């Protein structure tokens, strides 16, 4: 009994998908076993079943199941099996729903992250900030893991950092700022120089001095008015606690009139003591305008007070960001270095589900085809081998599925690639390089060694490399070119033979 | 330190929300404690922090935190606090993200389920079929729980049935049907009569006889041609295993030409032995048309073979259903008794996130207000009491927030209800009944008894009752009327006093 797991359409209006969730599936089958508690529950809800059935359930595990899969983090396309699962029908049917669950959202959110990375560009820092809006606690954990896989740099989800080793990044909250009333609330104002040489006894006074200097500076005179003192207190207090990683959220009151001058005063005071502030976060307003104006101020301060590097202070932006808003920022021009992205990323707001399916393709060595009035829903029958053919420039040209009994495509040899359903769509391809897509991940044996499950960091690298290898027009946001997925001439004929002649196998509806 | 948890806008273009997730929040704080493993991890990622900080973390729990909340399953509206959380700032800040996470998706999906129930009507059976498309395994478990809370009858998620006692419902898969090739594959064809009186030695022959009778029947002659034999084998085999709960998925090949006659033949054979078949599931095609045609066949068979009740066989529909498709089915007319709803329900596809926020409203007995250029984002400061005022017809009229120091509104007494921000929007209301909304859920004491956390079934009943009590125009799908949320005259003045005069507290941006 063989099942293929695949999807029919790339998400988000795009022409690529990143495959994720494999490791979770393999963990699931490695531990698959009914507990006595579960058996008792099933007995209670299925009183019509014989004891022998429950004894059977007690005995099953996945030792007779074989799983072939494309490596996790690969770029994948519709119709090509992501996984082929073989084994006893009853056991494999029990795996259908967990596998589809574990792969659907994982692949969807990894793809979403990869799309955000693509639009933001390689040089930007991308942080996943989705925990509070994700679909449940585990939805959030999965999101953090797979966003990292898809190209994000860090997460604000501390548990995900703990579980998966993902770098952690975050900033303080608005509530932290508004929890302060005034500078009088800071009890300990001492701060030791970074090099340990001496102690500044009143960091707050130093901050106030700098605020006056900024406000008096010719180059900045017209920018700033009075700043909010509770915000200043919050910033100073934060810097006293974390002088080496001072990053301030500057939009609690007014970014340009209060947040930025307050931040600069504290950053300059830190600089006096040998520390380098990290930067700011903007969480509302016109991020293009505010980031550009903020950058101007940073440059003006660098020049005015001769502080090399101050102009390069990190500007982080957040506030309901998504692919479209980042694309719009790029078009307007902006000075944002890092994006914190939450809701739209982790819930895959623009398309909240991927439609992976798990279809029977062969039973007792007989091929099975699922027909449908909708050609896109016709399944590709029987056990197949799948290859990616690469062209001269190193780009993948086409994926091809062949019958198990056929010889593999070879580099330098011409092969006919046919659309699985449309007769007129076909082309000869001479690949420069051929990559077999499906590998044995469970259980493995001496002649079929089990493929390795790499670390998350390695999977992430694979994903980045695969996306780089793809022809850019497949990835672009606007009208991307569909990547071609084909079958061999033999498989084409076989599909259409079954379709026409094997009435008991399937009938045209 | 007091924080309010609330949301700003009802989801799905509607004018109501169902509050859910409270029990999970209370469980979270009851068990809130850092483990040594977690502390070690935090030390590794925060090397700049003193040991005393980690000792502090080791010592904290939620014994000093108080939680006031609207009961779970209540209908709620924007701006009114769903929860008020009081306690030490550092501890309460640690609760912000988990609470928002636990309430956002729970309330969103419960509301989505309630909207599906509303459009389907009370008489229909609603089954949640979302496990494979949900956002991760736990997203699926949460979805099953909260869809039941919002008015669904059952789930196909067996683990959710086990964990929460939700009734389980499901049908076999397409793969089950296509795993059969022919009737020869059924080894044991015996079936004992329901009353145990005798044993039918060849149930398959009985099914075949019935299929012939159906095909020969005048009233049905023009409907059926040859049916698919592998489908017939699958149905007969299923009926032999589960004669008391035979429900067949009839669209693997062709609903009207194969699935329905095959189902009827098996159902009639079961009837001969004293069993009553359950019905069918349609998973593709024109559900309005197919359900109506199927119903006609069922009625014709009832009449032709004098089988009382056959016409009332359950017709279940599935296949990417959502509020809109059910509404469209209602408008066209259909004969569906039960809906199986998955992807759109559990992922909240039409709006994948609710925007709950957690805002500081008071610190050290001083009120805090968060201002914004966007009036909808201005928070309502200070500790408040919240009431729902009911009118003569029993409908809720308006929710009102008052200052802690004010007397409660009383039934029969006139009270001025003001829009929190718009001066001209105000009205006197004489409530017939007044309900206080926030109750103490943690930790509780002799003078503030802890409110009970009811069972899931009770919360579900509360949700159903609350929705029934609501004026229908607030619930309708098209252009629903916004429910009014107000503040007392005193609170109105206080908000605007702070807004204008408390510059250090907040500044207009």
mmCIF file of C-alpha atoms in Angstrom, chain A residues 123-297:
data_model
loop_
_atom_site.group_PDB
_atom_site.id
_atom_site.type_symbol
_atom_site.label_atom_id
_atom_site.label_comp_id
_atom_site.label_asym_id
_atom_site.label_seq_id
_atom_site.Cartn_x
_atom_site.Cartn_y
_atom_site.Cartn_z
ATOM 1 C CA UNK A 123 20.781 42.589 4.360
ATOM 2 C CA UNK A 124 17.834 43.201 6.685
ATOM 3 C CA UNK A 125 17.394 41.603 10.080
ATOM 4 C CA UNK A 126 14.060 39.785 10.342
ATOM 5 C CA UNK A 127 12.588 39.002 13.726
ATOM 6 C CA UNK A 128 9.504 36.884 14.326
ATOM 7 C CA UNK A 129 7.260 38.630 16.874
ATOM 8 C CA UNK A 130 4.136 36.447 16.536
ATOM 9 C CA UNK A 131 3.669 34.674 19.851
ATOM 10 C CA UNK A 132 0.714 36.682 21.069
ATOM 11 C CA UNK A 133 -1.320 36.422 17.874
ATOM 12 C CA UNK A 134 -0.457 32.858 16.827
ATOM 13 C CA UNK A 135 -3.120 30.172 16.722
ATOM 14 C CA UNK A 136 -2.536 28.719 20.178
ATOM 15 C CA UNK A 137 0.662 28.205 22.172
ATOM 16 C CA UNK A 138 1.906 25.420 19.941
ATOM 17 C CA UNK A 139 1.008 27.347 16.802
ATOM 18 C CA UNK A 140 3.381 29.981 18.131
ATOM 19 C CA UNK A 141 6.173 27.502 18.838
ATOM 20 C CA UNK A 142 5.828 25.993 15.366
ATOM 21 C CA UNK A 143 5.754 29.461 13.844
ATOM 22 C CA UNK A 144 8.987 30.443 15.573
ATOM 23 C CA UNK A 145 10.730 27.260 14.440
ATOM 24 C CA UNK A 146 9.594 27.404 10.838
ATOM 25 C CA UNK A 147 10.022 31.160 10.406
ATOM 26 C CA UNK A 148 13.647 30.667 11.378
ATOM 27 C CA UNK A 149 13.861 27.805 8.878
ATOM 28 C CA UNK A 150 12.398 30.052 6.186
ATOM 29 C CA UNK A 151 15.040 32.714 6.689
ATOM 30 C CA UNK A 152 14.223 34.783 9.770
ATOM 31 C CA UNK A 153 17.121 35.668 12.038
ATOM 32 C CA UNK A 154 15.543 35.596 15.451
ATOM 33 C CA UNK A 155 12.379 35.248 17.515
ATOM 34 C CA UNK A 156 10.918 36.993 20.548
ATOM 35 C CA UNK A 157 9.553 33.619 21.727
ATOM 36 C CA UNK A 158 11.889 32.658 24.566
ATOM 37 C CA UNK A 159 10.616 29.081 24.766
ATOM 38 C CA UNK A 160 11.333 28.588 21.064
ATOM 39 C CA UNK A 161 14.837 29.865 21.705
ATOM 40 C CA UNK A 162 15.179 27.324 24.468
ATOM 41 C CA UNK A 163 13.733 24.412 22.476
ATOM 42 C CA UNK A 164 15.370 25.033 19.107
ATOM 43 C CA UNK A 165 18.348 27.266 19.786
ATOM 44 C CA UNK A 166 16.889 30.101 17.725
ATOM 45 C CA UNK A 167 18.530 33.466 18.504
ATOM 46 C CA UNK A 168 16.336 35.615 20.743
ATOM 47 C CA UNK A 169 15.590 39.266 20.094
ATOM 48 C CA UNK A 170 13.010 41.613 21.454
ATOM 49 C CA UNK A 171 12.524 45.044 22.891
ATOM 50 C CA UNK A 172 10.736 46.414 25.917
ATOM 51 C CA UNK A 173 6.996 47.140 25.834
ATOM 52 C CA UNK A 174 4.954 50.339 25.748
ATOM 53 C CA UNK A 175 3.752 49.407 29.210
ATOM 54 C CA UNK A 176 7.364 49.487 30.415
ATOM 55 C CA UNK A 177 7.573 53.096 29.271
ATOM 56 C CA UNK A 178 4.256 54.153 30.701
ATOM 57 C CA UNK A 179 4.955 52.412 33.992
ATOM 58 C CA UNK A 180 7.389 55.234 34.802
ATOM 59 C CA UNK A 181 6.257 58.631 36.028
ATOM 60 C CA UNK A 182 9.494 60.598 36.440
ATOM 61 C CA UNK A 183 13.259 60.441 36.767
ATOM 62 C CA UNK A 184 12.881 60.488 40.560
ATOM 63 C CA UNK A 185 11.858 56.865 40.399
ATOM 64 C CA UNK A 186 15.348 55.667 39.545
ATOM 65 C CA UNK A 187 16.966 54.710 42.855
ATOM 66 C CA UNK A 188 20.452 53.657 41.725
ATOM 67 C CA UNK A 189 21.958 56.032 39.195
ATOM 68 C CA UNK A 190 25.508 54.686 39.204
ATOM 69 C CA UNK A 191 26.989 53.054 36.156
ATOM 70 C CA UNK A 192 30.495 51.666 35.770
ATOM 71 C CA UNK A 193 32.428 52.448 32.590
ATOM 72 C CA UNK A 194 32.445 49.600 30.120
ATOM 73 C CA UNK A 195 36.169 49.129 30.608
ATOM 74 C CA UNK A 196 35.637 49.003 34.369
ATOM 75 C CA UNK A 197 37.934 51.980 34.841
ATOM 76 C CA UNK A 198 35.601 54.238 36.793
ATOM 77 C CA UNK A 199 32.049 54.679 37.986
ATOM 78 C CA UNK A 200 29.686 57.419 36.900
ATOM 79 C CA UNK A 201 27.830 58.368 40.076
ATOM 80 C CA UNK A 202 24.849 60.041 38.392
ATOM 81 C CA UNK A 203 24.043 58.623 34.998
ATOM 82 C CA UNK A 204 20.700 60.423 35.026
ATOM 83 C CA UNK A 205 22.385 63.829 35.248
ATOM 84 C CA UNK A 206 24.651 62.851 32.391
ATOM 85 C CA UNK A 207 21.565 61.975 30.352
ATOM 86 C CA UNK A 208 19.939 65.306 31.218
ATOM 87 C CA UNK A 209 23.095 67.149 30.211
ATOM 88 C CA UNK A 210 23.098 65.428 26.866
ATOM 89 C CA UNK A 211 19.432 66.216 26.349
ATOM 90 C CA UNK A 212 20.213 69.903 26.875
ATOM 91 C CA UNK A 213 23.158 69.732 24.472
ATOM 92 C CA UNK A 214 21.008 68.068 21.818
ATOM 93 C CA UNK A 215 18.294 70.654 22.243
ATOM 94 C CA UNK A 216 20.825 73.441 22.014
ATOM 95 C CA UNK A 217 22.696 72.059 19.019
ATOM 96 C CA UNK A 218 22.361 74.220 15.931
ATOM 97 C CA UNK A 219 22.038 71.272 13.610
ATOM 98 C CA UNK A 220 19.175 69.883 15.688
ATOM 99 C CA UNK A 221 17.640 73.029 17.114
ATOM 100 C CA UNK A 222 14.481 72.939 15.103
ATOM 101 C CA UNK A 223 13.799 69.297 15.551
ATOM 102 C CA UNK A 224 13.112 68.899 19.208
ATOM 103 C CA UNK A 225 10.892 70.452 21.822
ATOM 104 C CA UNK A 226 10.272 69.241 25.345
ATOM 105 C CA UNK A 227 10.455 65.522 25.771
ATOM 106 C CA UNK A 228 8.312 63.237 27.874
ATOM 107 C CA UNK A 229 9.985 62.765 31.253
ATOM 108 C CA UNK A 230 8.419 59.409 32.077
ATOM 109 C CA UNK A 231 9.758 58.090 28.783
ATOM 110 C CA UNK A 232 13.182 59.521 29.581
ATOM 111 C CA UNK A 233 13.066 57.830 32.975
ATOM 112 C CA UNK A 234 12.160 54.505 31.363
ATOM 113 C CA UNK A 235 15.000 54.769 28.846
ATOM 114 C CA UNK A 236 17.585 55.803 31.431
ATOM 115 C CA UNK A 237 16.499 53.027 33.721
ATOM 116 C CA UNK A 238 16.706 50.471 30.916
ATOM 117 C CA UNK A 239 20.184 51.682 29.947
ATOM 118 C CA UNK A 240 21.353 51.423 33.563
ATOM 119 C CA UNK A 241 20.237 47.789 33.601
ATOM 120 C CA UNK A 242 21.423 46.852 30.092
ATOM 121 C CA UNK A 243 24.106 49.374 29.090
ATOM 122 C CA UNK A 244 25.474 47.047 26.402
ATOM 123 C CA UNK A 245 22.177 46.341 24.666
ATOM 124 C CA UNK A 246 20.129 49.516 24.890
ATOM 125 C CA UNK A 247 17.310 49.381 22.356
ATOM 126 C CA UNK A 248 14.406 51.760 22.962
ATOM 127 C CA UNK A 249 10.823 51.692 21.775
ATOM 128 C CA UNK A 250 10.382 55.346 20.843
ATOM 129 C CA UNK A 251 6.714 55.732 19.884
ATOM 130 C CA UNK A 252 4.896 55.668 23.193
ATOM 131 C CA UNK A 253 4.348 59.429 23.086
ATOM 132 C CA UNK A 254 5.753 61.168 20.015
ATOM 133 C CA UNK A 255 8.580 59.701 17.979
ATOM 134 C CA UNK A 256 10.300 62.847 16.696
ATOM 135 C CA UNK A 257 9.499 65.234 19.546
ATOM 136 C CA UNK A 258 10.123 62.885 22.452
ATOM 137 C CA UNK A 259 11.237 59.329 21.667
ATOM 138 C CA UNK A 260 14.215 60.138 19.436
ATOM 139 C CA UNK A 261 15.778 62.956 21.512
ATOM 140 C CA UNK A 262 15.281 60.922 24.698
ATOM 141 C CA UNK A 263 16.917 57.934 23.065
ATOM 142 C CA UNK A 264 19.805 59.996 21.739
ATOM 143 C CA UNK A 265 20.452 61.594 25.120
ATOM 144 C CA UNK A 266 20.681 58.193 26.782
ATOM 145 C CA UNK A 267 22.747 56.726 23.924
ATOM 146 C CA UNK A 268 25.216 59.642 24.116
ATOM 147 C CA UNK A 269 25.504 59.283 27.863
ATOM 148 C CA UNK A 270 26.219 55.577 27.379
ATOM 149 C CA UNK A 271 28.829 56.507 24.775
ATOM 150 C CA UNK A 272 30.600 58.679 27.346
ATOM 151 C CA UNK A 273 31.013 55.556 29.456
ATOM 152 C CA UNK A 274 32.281 53.443 26.582
ATOM 153 C CA UNK A 275 29.037 51.704 25.700
ATOM 154 C CA UNK A 276 27.399 51.532 22.270
ATOM 155 C CA UNK A 277 23.614 51.757 22.153
ATOM 156 C CA UNK A 278 21.874 49.274 19.852
ATOM 157 C CA UNK A 279 19.125 51.395 18.352
ATOM 158 C CA UNK A 280 15.424 52.098 18.343
ATOM 159 C CA UNK A 281 12.129 50.482 17.467
ATOM 160 C CA UNK A 282 9.268 52.255 15.673
ATOM 161 C CA UNK A 283 5.896 50.581 16.270
ATOM 162 C CA UNK A 284 3.410 53.015 14.719
ATOM 163 C CA UNK A 285 3.000 55.824 12.264
ATOM 164 C CA UNK A 286 4.552 56.276 8.837
ATOM 165 C CA UNK A 287 7.534 53.967 9.067
ATOM 166 C CA UNK A 288 9.105 55.222 5.834
ATOM 167 C CA UNK A 289 8.995 58.874 6.914
ATOM 168 C CA UNK A 290 9.899 58.271 10.540
ATOM 169 C CA UNK A 291 12.826 55.989 9.727
ATOM 170 C CA UNK A 292 14.245 58.525 7.251
ATOM 171 C CA UNK A 293 13.834 61.432 9.673
ATOM 172 C CA UNK A 294 15.341 59.379 12.479
ATOM 173 C CA UNK A 295 18.340 58.469 10.334
ATOM 174 C CA UNK A 296 18.887 62.159 9.583
ATOM 175 C CA UNK A 297 18.978 62.912 13.295
#
